Tab-separated table of C-alpha atoms in Angstrom:
chain	number	residue	atom	x	y	z
A	1	TRP	CA	0.063	3.145	-30.395
A	2	ARG	CA	-1.846	2.460	-27.315
A	3	ARG	CA	-2.750	5.579	-24.984
A	4	SER	CA	-4.150	5.847	-21.498
A	5	LEU	CA	-5.075	8.943	-19.361
A	6	ARG	CA	-6.306	8.939	-15.855
A	7	LEU	CA	-7.637	11.661	-13.569
A	8	SER	CA	-8.359	11.227	-9.745
A	9	LEU	CA	-9.885	13.795	-7.305
A	10	THR	CA	-9.502	12.786	-3.670
A	11	ARG	CA	-10.711	14.323	-0.351
A	12	SER	CA	-9.989	12.991	3.009
A	13	GLY	CA	-11.279	14.637	6.543
A	14	PHE	CA	-10.615	13.966	10.077
A	15	ASN	CA	-12.231	14.938	13.393
A	16	GLY	CA	-11.348	13.887	16.739
A	17	ARG	CA	-12.459	14.970	20.301
A	18	TYR	CA	-10.213	14.136	23.091
A	19	VAL	CA	-11.306	14.361	26.943
A	20	TYR	CA	-8.862	14.740	29.261
A	21	ALA	CA	-9.274	14.753	33.289
A	22	GLY	CA	-9.090	18.240	34.592
A	23	GLU	CA	-7.742	19.474	38.164
A	24	ALA	CA	-9.963	18.385	41.150
A	25	GLY	CA	-13.259	20.428	40.949
A	26	GLU	CA	-12.588	21.075	37.493
A	27	ALA	CA	-14.360	20.637	34.282
A	28	PRO	CA	-12.338	18.088	31.982
A	29	LEU	CA	-10.101	19.521	29.247
A	30	ILE	CA	-11.634	18.924	25.604
A	31	ASN	CA	-9.029	19.061	22.809
A	32	ARG	CA	-9.702	18.899	19.323
A	33	ASP	CA	-8.263	17.727	16.146
A	34	GLU	CA	-9.370	18.818	12.452
A	35	ALA	CA	-7.749	17.807	9.311
A	36	VAL	CA	-8.850	17.848	5.666
A	37	ALA	CA	-6.744	17.373	2.614
A	38	HIS	CA	-7.450	17.408	-1.357
A	39	TRP	CA	-5.474	15.286	-3.924
A	40	ILE	CA	-5.444	16.050	-7.566
A	41	GLY	CA	-3.716	13.106	-9.467
A	42	LEU	CA	-3.066	12.923	-13.446
A	43	ASP	CA	-1.512	9.628	-15.251
A	44	ALA	CA	-0.646	9.851	-18.875
A	45	ARG	CA	0.590	6.495	-20.676
A	46	ALA	CA	1.806	5.896	-24.155
A	47	HIS	CA	2.739	2.290	-25.450
A	48	TRP	CA	4.454	1.994	-28.956
A	49	ARG	CA	5.331	-1.260	-30.767
A	50	GLY	CA	7.108	0.103	-33.559
A	51	TRP	CA	10.413	-1.278	-33.221
A	52	LEU	CA	10.725	-5.264	-33.723
A	53	ASN	CA	10.815	-7.275	-30.326
A	54	HIS	CA	10.228	-4.302	-28.227
A	55	GLU	CA	7.504	-2.504	-26.464
A	56	LEU	CA	8.284	1.071	-25.183
A	57	MET	CA	6.200	2.825	-22.680
A	58	LEU	CA	6.479	6.350	-21.712
A	59	GLY	CA	4.362	8.110	-19.004
A	60	VAL	CA	3.918	10.985	-16.704
A	61	GLU	CA	2.438	11.035	-13.330
A	62	GLY	CA	1.776	14.184	-11.547
A	63	ARG	CA	0.244	14.643	-7.900
A	64	SER	CA	-0.901	18.082	-6.252
A	65	VAL	CA	-1.964	18.405	-2.431
A	66	PRO	CA	-3.206	22.161	-2.878
A	67	ARG	CA	-4.236	22.469	0.612
A	68	GLY	CA	-3.816	20.291	3.671
A	69	VAL	CA	-5.139	21.633	6.837
A	70	GLN	CA	-3.999	20.622	10.139
A	71	ARG	CA	-5.691	22.197	13.393
A	72	ASN	CA	-5.551	21.396	16.858
A	73	TYR	CA	-6.931	23.459	19.894
A	74	ASP	CA	-8.568	23.273	22.996
A	75	GLU	CA	-12.087	24.447	23.656
A	76	GLN	CA	-12.551	25.617	27.119
A	77	PRO	CA	-10.518	27.793	27.208
A	78	TYR	CA	-9.922	28.136	23.723
A	79	ALA	CA	-6.286	27.958	22.769
A	80	LEU	CA	-4.804	27.026	19.462
A	81	LEU	CA	-1.817	24.864	19.384
A	82	LEU	CA	-1.521	23.880	15.821
A	83	ASP	CA	-2.626	25.893	12.554
A	84	SER	CA	-0.707	24.298	9.813
A	85	ASP	CA	-2.153	24.718	5.849
A	86	GLU	CA	0.812	23.162	3.531
A	87	SER	CA	0.811	22.218	-0.210
A	88	ARG	CA	2.629	19.866	-1.967
A	89	ARG	CA	3.392	18.863	-5.559
A	90	GLN	CA	5.041	15.844	-7.047
A	91	LEU	CA	6.175	15.036	-10.917
A	92	GLY	CA	7.253	11.933	-11.981
A	93	LEU	CA	8.627	10.897	-15.615
A	94	PHE	CA	9.030	7.164	-16.373
A	95	MET	CA	10.104	4.729	-19.456
A	96	GLN	CA	9.988	1.216	-19.643
A	97	ASP	CA	11.618	-0.981	-22.639
A	98	LEU	CA	10.208	-5.036	-22.670
A	99	TRP	CA	12.626	-6.185	-24.972
A	100	GLN	CA	12.217	-9.902	-26.239
A	101	LEU	CA	15.829	-11.219	-26.554
A	102	SER	CA	14.658	-14.695	-28.159
A	103	GLU	CA	11.847	-17.096	-28.007
A	104	ARG	CA	13.175	-18.106	-24.387
A	105	TRP	CA	14.520	-14.764	-23.095
A	106	GLN	CA	12.884	-11.706	-21.910
A	107	LEU	CA	14.169	-8.274	-20.556
A	108	THR	CA	12.535	-5.070	-19.040
A	109	THR	CA	14.274	-2.153	-17.967
A	110	GLY	CA	12.996	1.014	-16.753
A	111	LEU	CA	13.513	4.230	-15.291
A	112	ARG	CA	11.524	6.509	-13.292
A	113	VAL	CA	12.426	9.953	-11.901
A	114	ASP	CA	10.376	12.067	-9.343
A	115	SER	CA	10.457	15.730	-8.439
A	116	VAL	CA	8.949	16.205	-5.051
A	117	ASP	CA	8.463	19.833	-3.145
A	118	GLY	CA	11.360	19.804	-0.779
A	119	TRP	CA	13.456	16.679	-1.747
A	120	GLY	CA	14.547	17.430	-4.889
A	121	LYS	CA	14.886	14.478	-7.738
A	122	GLN	CA	14.641	10.852	-6.904
A	123	TRP	CA	15.755	8.047	-9.071
A	124	SER	CA	14.008	4.599	-9.410
A	125	PRO	CA	15.382	2.018	-11.693
A	126	ARG	CA	14.198	-1.378	-12.204
A	127	LEU	CA	14.955	-4.710	-14.014
A	128	ALA	CA	13.400	-7.840	-14.812
A	129	LEU	CA	15.110	-10.698	-16.570
A	130	VAL	CA	12.846	-14.032	-17.704
A	131	TYR	CA	13.759	-17.119	-18.630
A	132	ARG	CA	10.925	-19.835	-20.282
A	133	PRO	CA	12.617	-23.109	-20.423
A	134	ARG	CA	9.161	-24.358	-21.506
A	135	GLN	CA	5.833	-22.856	-22.736
A	136	TYR	CA	4.079	-23.388	-19.089
A	137	GLU	CA	7.299	-22.455	-17.000
A	138	SER	CA	9.319	-19.320	-16.423
A	139	LEU	CA	12.201	-18.024	-14.106
A	140	LYS	CA	12.133	-14.242	-13.277
A	141	LEU	CA	14.940	-12.378	-11.723
A	142	ILE	CA	13.610	-8.781	-10.751
A	143	ALA	CA	15.625	-5.842	-8.762
A	144	GLY	CA	14.339	-2.258	-8.224
A	145	ARG	CA	14.470	0.852	-5.951
A	146	ALA	CA	11.654	2.905	-4.698
A	147	PHE	CA	11.044	5.828	-2.203
A	148	ARG	CA	8.040	7.319	-0.248
A	149	PRO	CA	8.453	10.925	0.914
A	150	ALA	CA	6.967	11.643	4.232
A	151	ASN	CA	3.163	12.920	3.958
A	152	LEU	CA	1.975	15.966	5.686
A	153	THR	CA	0.958	14.597	8.926
A	154	GLU	CA	4.310	12.951	9.406
A	155	ARG	CA	6.292	16.286	9.136
A	156	PHE	CA	3.905	18.928	10.180
A	157	TYR	CA	1.365	17.577	12.896
A	158	GLU	CA	2.058	18.509	16.512
A	159	ASP	CA	-0.407	19.229	19.830
A	160	GLY	CA	1.722	21.797	21.457
A	161	GLY	CA	4.048	19.465	22.889
A	162	ILE	CA	1.509	17.344	24.741
A	163	SER	CA	2.257	14.040	23.273
A	164	GLN	CA	3.706	14.702	19.637
A	165	LEU	CA	6.232	17.325	17.924
A	166	ALA	CA	6.419	17.917	14.187
A	167	ASN	CA	9.887	16.946	12.017
A	168	PRO	CA	9.627	19.169	8.734
A	169	GLY	CA	12.893	17.671	7.977
A	170	LEU	CA	11.919	14.109	7.394
A	171	ARG	CA	13.692	12.372	4.435
A	172	PRO	CA	12.046	9.750	2.368
A	173	GLU	CA	12.276	6.286	2.751
A	174	GLN	CA	14.186	4.313	0.274
A	175	LEU	CA	13.672	0.864	-0.498
A	176	GLY	CA	15.681	-1.872	-2.515
A	177	THR	CA	14.507	-4.987	-3.457
A	178	VAL	CA	15.686	-8.253	-5.288
A	179	GLU	CA	13.350	-11.193	-6.114
A	180	LEU	CA	13.667	-14.714	-7.475
A	181	ALA	CA	10.335	-15.957	-8.853
A	182	TRP	CA	9.338	-19.387	-10.335
A	183	GLU	CA	5.911	-20.063	-11.870
A	184	ARG	CA	4.843	-23.314	-13.429
A	185	ALA	CA	1.609	-24.293	-14.962
A	186	LEU	CA	0.762	-27.517	-13.200
A	187	THR	CA	-2.409	-28.342	-15.546
A	188	GLN	CA	-4.260	-26.267	-18.309
A	189	ASP	CA	-5.861	-24.311	-15.798
A	190	LEU	CA	-3.808	-24.782	-12.380
A	191	ALA	CA	-0.653	-22.760	-11.822
A	192	LEU	CA	1.863	-22.568	-8.882
A	193	SER	CA	4.601	-19.719	-8.485
A	194	VAL	CA	7.214	-19.594	-5.481
A	195	ASN	CA	8.876	-16.143	-4.775
A	196	LEU	CA	12.105	-15.603	-2.741
A	197	TYR	CA	13.015	-11.909	-1.998
A	198	THR	CA	15.122	-9.857	0.017
A	199	MET	CA	14.486	-6.075	0.914
A	200	LYS	CA	16.484	-3.164	2.430
A	201	MET	CA	14.818	-0.512	3.600
A	202	ARG	CA	16.706	2.889	4.966
A	203	ASP	CA	15.479	5.899	6.623
A	204	MET	CA	12.085	4.409	7.694
A	205	ILE	CA	9.816	6.500	8.974
A	206	GLU	CA	8.417	5.727	11.982
A	207	LEU	CA	6.540	7.581	15.102
A	208	VAL	CA	9.171	6.836	18.027
A	209	PRO	CA	9.265	8.122	21.644
A	210	LEU	CA	11.716	11.139	22.683
A	211	GLU	CA	14.348	10.359	25.177
A	212	GLY	CA	13.850	12.489	28.327
A	213	ASP	CA	10.419	13.742	27.497
A	214	GLU	CA	8.007	10.759	28.517
A	215	GLY	CA	4.696	10.423	26.536
A	216	LEU	CA	6.386	12.713	24.073
A	217	SER	CA	6.817	11.552	20.147
A	218	ARG	CA	7.769	12.616	16.970
A	219	TYR	CA	8.286	10.894	13.366
A	220	ASP	CA	11.509	10.197	12.685
A	221	ASN	CA	14.189	8.428	9.939
A	222	THR	CA	15.106	5.233	11.989
A	223	ALA	CA	17.912	2.754	11.302
A	224	ARG	CA	17.954	0.211	8.327
A	225	VAL	CA	15.149	-2.515	8.013
A	226	ARG	CA	16.212	-5.724	6.260
A	227	THR	CA	13.463	-8.320	5.196
A	228	HIS	CA	14.063	-11.776	3.848
A	229	GLY	CA	10.855	-13.519	2.560
A	230	ILE	CA	8.964	-16.333	0.682
A	231	ASP	CA	5.767	-16.406	-0.757
A	232	LEU	CA	3.834	-19.518	-2.152
A	233	SER	CA	0.485	-19.503	-4.128
A	234	LEU	CA	-1.720	-22.015	-6.020
A	235	GLU	CA	-4.399	-20.538	-8.154
A	236	GLN	CA	-7.031	-22.477	-10.569
A	237	ARG	CA	-9.139	-20.811	-13.262
A	238	ARG	CA	-11.991	-23.156	-14.812
A	239	ALA	CA	-13.519	-22.289	-18.163
A	240	SER	CA	-17.029	-22.397	-16.231
A	241	GLY	CA	-15.880	-19.225	-14.409
A	242	TRP	CA	-14.783	-20.849	-11.146
A	243	GLN	CA	-11.670	-19.483	-9.645
A	244	TRP	CA	-9.810	-19.887	-6.494
A	245	ARG	CA	-6.350	-19.024	-5.005
A	246	ALA	CA	-4.482	-19.412	-1.702
A	247	SER	CA	-1.099	-18.091	-0.948
A	248	LEU	CA	1.214	-18.293	2.084
A	249	SER	CA	3.714	-15.753	2.764
A	250	LEU	CA	6.650	-16.232	5.377
A	251	ALA	CA	9.008	-13.120	6.365
A	252	ASP	CA	11.384	-12.236	8.935
A	253	ALA	CA	11.907	-8.088	9.066
A	254	ARG	CA	14.666	-6.925	11.521
A	255	GLN	CA	16.280	-3.612	12.597
A	256	ARG	CA	19.286	-3.465	14.466
A	257	GLY	CA	19.128	-7.257	14.591
A	258	GLU	CA	15.528	-7.409	16.494
A	259	ARG	CA	12.454	-8.179	14.718
A	260	LEU	CA	10.518	-5.185	13.815
A	261	THR	CA	7.242	-4.193	15.982
A	262	ASN	CA	3.874	-5.012	14.178
A	263	SER	CA	5.211	-7.278	11.719
A	264	PRO	CA	3.983	-10.688	11.530
A	265	ARG	CA	5.986	-13.960	10.751
A	266	TRP	CA	3.234	-15.258	8.285
A	267	LEU	CA	0.153	-14.120	6.136
A	268	LEU	CA	-2.261	-16.343	4.729
A	269	LYS	CA	-4.564	-15.255	1.920
A	270	GLY	CA	-7.005	-16.777	-0.155
A	271	HIS	CA	-10.332	-16.106	-2.156
A	272	LEU	CA	-13.159	-18.006	-4.287
A	273	ILE	CA	-15.212	-16.860	-6.997
A	274	ALA	CA	-18.341	-18.663	-8.243
A	275	PRO	CA	-20.730	-17.670	-10.988
A	276	LEU	CA	-24.186	-17.812	-9.934
A	277	ALA	CA	-26.283	-16.773	-12.974
A	278	PRO	CA	-25.693	-14.411	-15.931
A	279	HIS	CA	-24.044	-11.468	-15.069
A	280	TRP	CA	-24.208	-12.542	-11.375
A	281	SER	CA	-20.761	-13.760	-9.387
A	282	LEU	CA	-20.479	-14.518	-5.441
A	283	ALA	CA	-17.005	-14.237	-3.965
A	284	SER	CA	-15.305	-14.879	-0.537
A	285	GLU	CA	-12.063	-13.758	0.682
A	286	TRP	CA	-10.154	-15.198	3.680
A	287	GLN	CA	-7.190	-13.363	5.279
A	288	ALA	CA	-5.594	-14.494	8.561
A	289	ILE	CA	-2.096	-12.566	10.048
A	290	GLY	CA	0.228	-13.930	12.737
A	291	ALA	CA	0.988	-12.834	15.922
A	292	ARG	CA	2.876	-9.255	16.070
A	293	SER	CA	4.805	-7.527	18.840
A	294	GLY	CA	4.145	-4.134	20.503
A	295	ARG	CA	3.674	-2.410	23.406
A	296	GLU	CA	1.323	-5.279	23.648
A	297	ALA	CA	1.480	-8.323	21.905
A	298	VAL	CA	-1.190	-9.251	19.312
A	299	PRO	CA	-2.533	-12.726	18.894
A	300	ALA	CA	-3.118	-13.738	15.191
A	301	PHE	CA	-5.987	-12.763	13.591
A	302	GLY	CA	-8.430	-14.141	10.684
A	303	THR	CA	-11.316	-12.864	8.980
A	304	VAL	CA	-13.793	-13.404	6.009
A	305	ASN	CA	-15.042	-10.898	3.485
A	306	ALA	CA	-17.773	-11.327	0.596
A	307	VAL	CA	-18.565	-9.669	-2.619
A	308	LEU	CA	-22.084	-10.021	-4.472
A	309	ARG	CA	-21.227	-8.572	-7.853
A	310	PHE	CA	-23.418	-7.867	-11.062
A	311	LYS	CA	-22.410	-6.795	-14.545
A	312	GLY	CA	-25.910	-6.864	-16.563
A	313	TRP	CA	-25.675	-3.380	-17.540
A	314	ALA	CA	-23.377	-2.258	-20.577
A	315	GLY	CA	-20.423	-0.741	-18.901
A	316	GLN	CA	-21.274	-0.941	-15.271
A	317	ASP	CA	-20.220	-2.830	-12.628
A	318	LEU	CA	-22.138	-2.939	-9.104
A	319	ALA	CA	-21.046	-4.825	-6.105
A	320	LEU	CA	-22.133	-5.274	-2.421
A	321	ARG	CA	-19.249	-5.863	-0.256
A	322	VAL	CA	-19.396	-7.343	3.542
A	323	LEU	CA	-16.156	-6.879	5.257
A	324	ASN	CA	-15.537	-8.995	8.170
A	325	LEU	CA	-18.357	-11.102	7.867
A	326	GLY	CA	-18.164	-12.845	10.952
A	327	ASP	CA	-17.976	-9.637	12.935
A	328	ARG	CA	-14.680	-10.999	14.685
A	329	ALA	CA	-12.913	-8.851	17.469
A	330	GLY	CA	-9.258	-8.488	16.418
A	331	TYR	CA	-6.541	-5.954	17.578
A	332	ASP	CA	-3.388	-4.137	15.886
A	333	PRO	CA	-0.396	-3.051	17.867
A	334	ALA	CA	-1.188	0.617	19.178
A	335	ALA	CA	1.627	3.667	18.337
A	336	PRO	CA	3.631	4.887	21.084
A	337	ASP	CA	1.646	7.916	21.460
A	338	THR	CA	-1.491	6.535	22.661
A	339	ILE	CA	-2.723	5.563	26.445
A	340	VAL	CA	-4.074	1.980	24.919
A	341	THR	CA	-1.529	-0.482	23.941
A	342	ARG	CA	-3.595	-2.270	21.346
A	343	MET	CA	-5.874	-1.194	18.921
A	344	PRO	CA	-9.351	-2.453	17.824
A	345	ARG	CA	-9.696	-3.821	14.280
A	346	PRO	CA	-12.933	-2.695	12.334
A	347	GLY	CA	-15.885	-4.688	12.919
A	348	ARG	CA	-18.592	-5.734	10.001
A	349	SER	CA	-19.149	-3.054	7.471
A	350	VAL	CA	-21.161	-2.795	4.534
A	351	HIS	CA	-20.148	-0.892	1.023
A	352	LEU	CA	-21.882	-0.482	-2.344
A	353	ASP	CA	-19.618	0.253	-4.990
A	354	TRP	CA	-20.646	1.265	-8.683
A	355	GLN	CA	-18.043	1.447	-11.908
A	356	LEU	CA	-19.025	3.226	-14.868
A	357	SER	CA	-16.691	2.378	-18.156
A	358	PHE	CA	-16.915	4.604	-20.995
């Protein structure tokens, strides 16, 4: 038997202040957005290897949002436009069986059922069939289905009909995927992998403008989206501690036969980890994303991140992260409810992470 238990407590808050030009001779109108939510999560799992050639996993995952508060109001004169206080609970039960059929064949089957407030039960099956013709090579056929329920903002946020309306009747997104993967060790420390996949999503949740109401939008379940793609990656892990990995993803996502907005045709990623001294390491990560369409087309963008890590204290991990090391300017397509047609990406930021294991 092997067991694991994870408890998480999360808090998220948001404050927005929006200035609207007033009538001639009048002061500007100040509109305020306030939102705060707490999450409580519990994940418990048990692995059992009591049967020959089987590894069973049973688990339960629960998540609760006891309070999700959203408020929107004008300051002067005071006018309350939204006062929403909602809660949500989700409970999931899952099991998985990894079955070693023979020396070369392996089958993994899994099933998960979730109960979500307002939507009833959701079933998520998965399957993975693995064939290893040689010790250093494998072929995998993977299929599964998943879902995502709408969050509280997508369902309940509105600002009095100025720019957005609520939609409490949103249905969960449904996603089905089939993947064929080939992995091969080229040398003792160098590996290549190729993944072909196709995905079909229905009831995708998207903020869309309302017909006949200029400037007014709401989240809605849109038409089906189909995505086809290929992932290529090359990775090397040296005995000295040096590691590097590079990957290229090519994808074509379409809705009603047209390319999906904010969907790049390619993604390029890589990282390098270098040991500096005992307990010290330095890592760099680079990411590049292709051009995307939207209300205004956004060009390709690339950035570099860096991490300095120290593991000299028992059970502790200390890391200094610098994101967007070069402080490069970049943009993302803007949502339809904003005045601007593209949103700036974050500039350079510094993060200090501390992790304790016990």
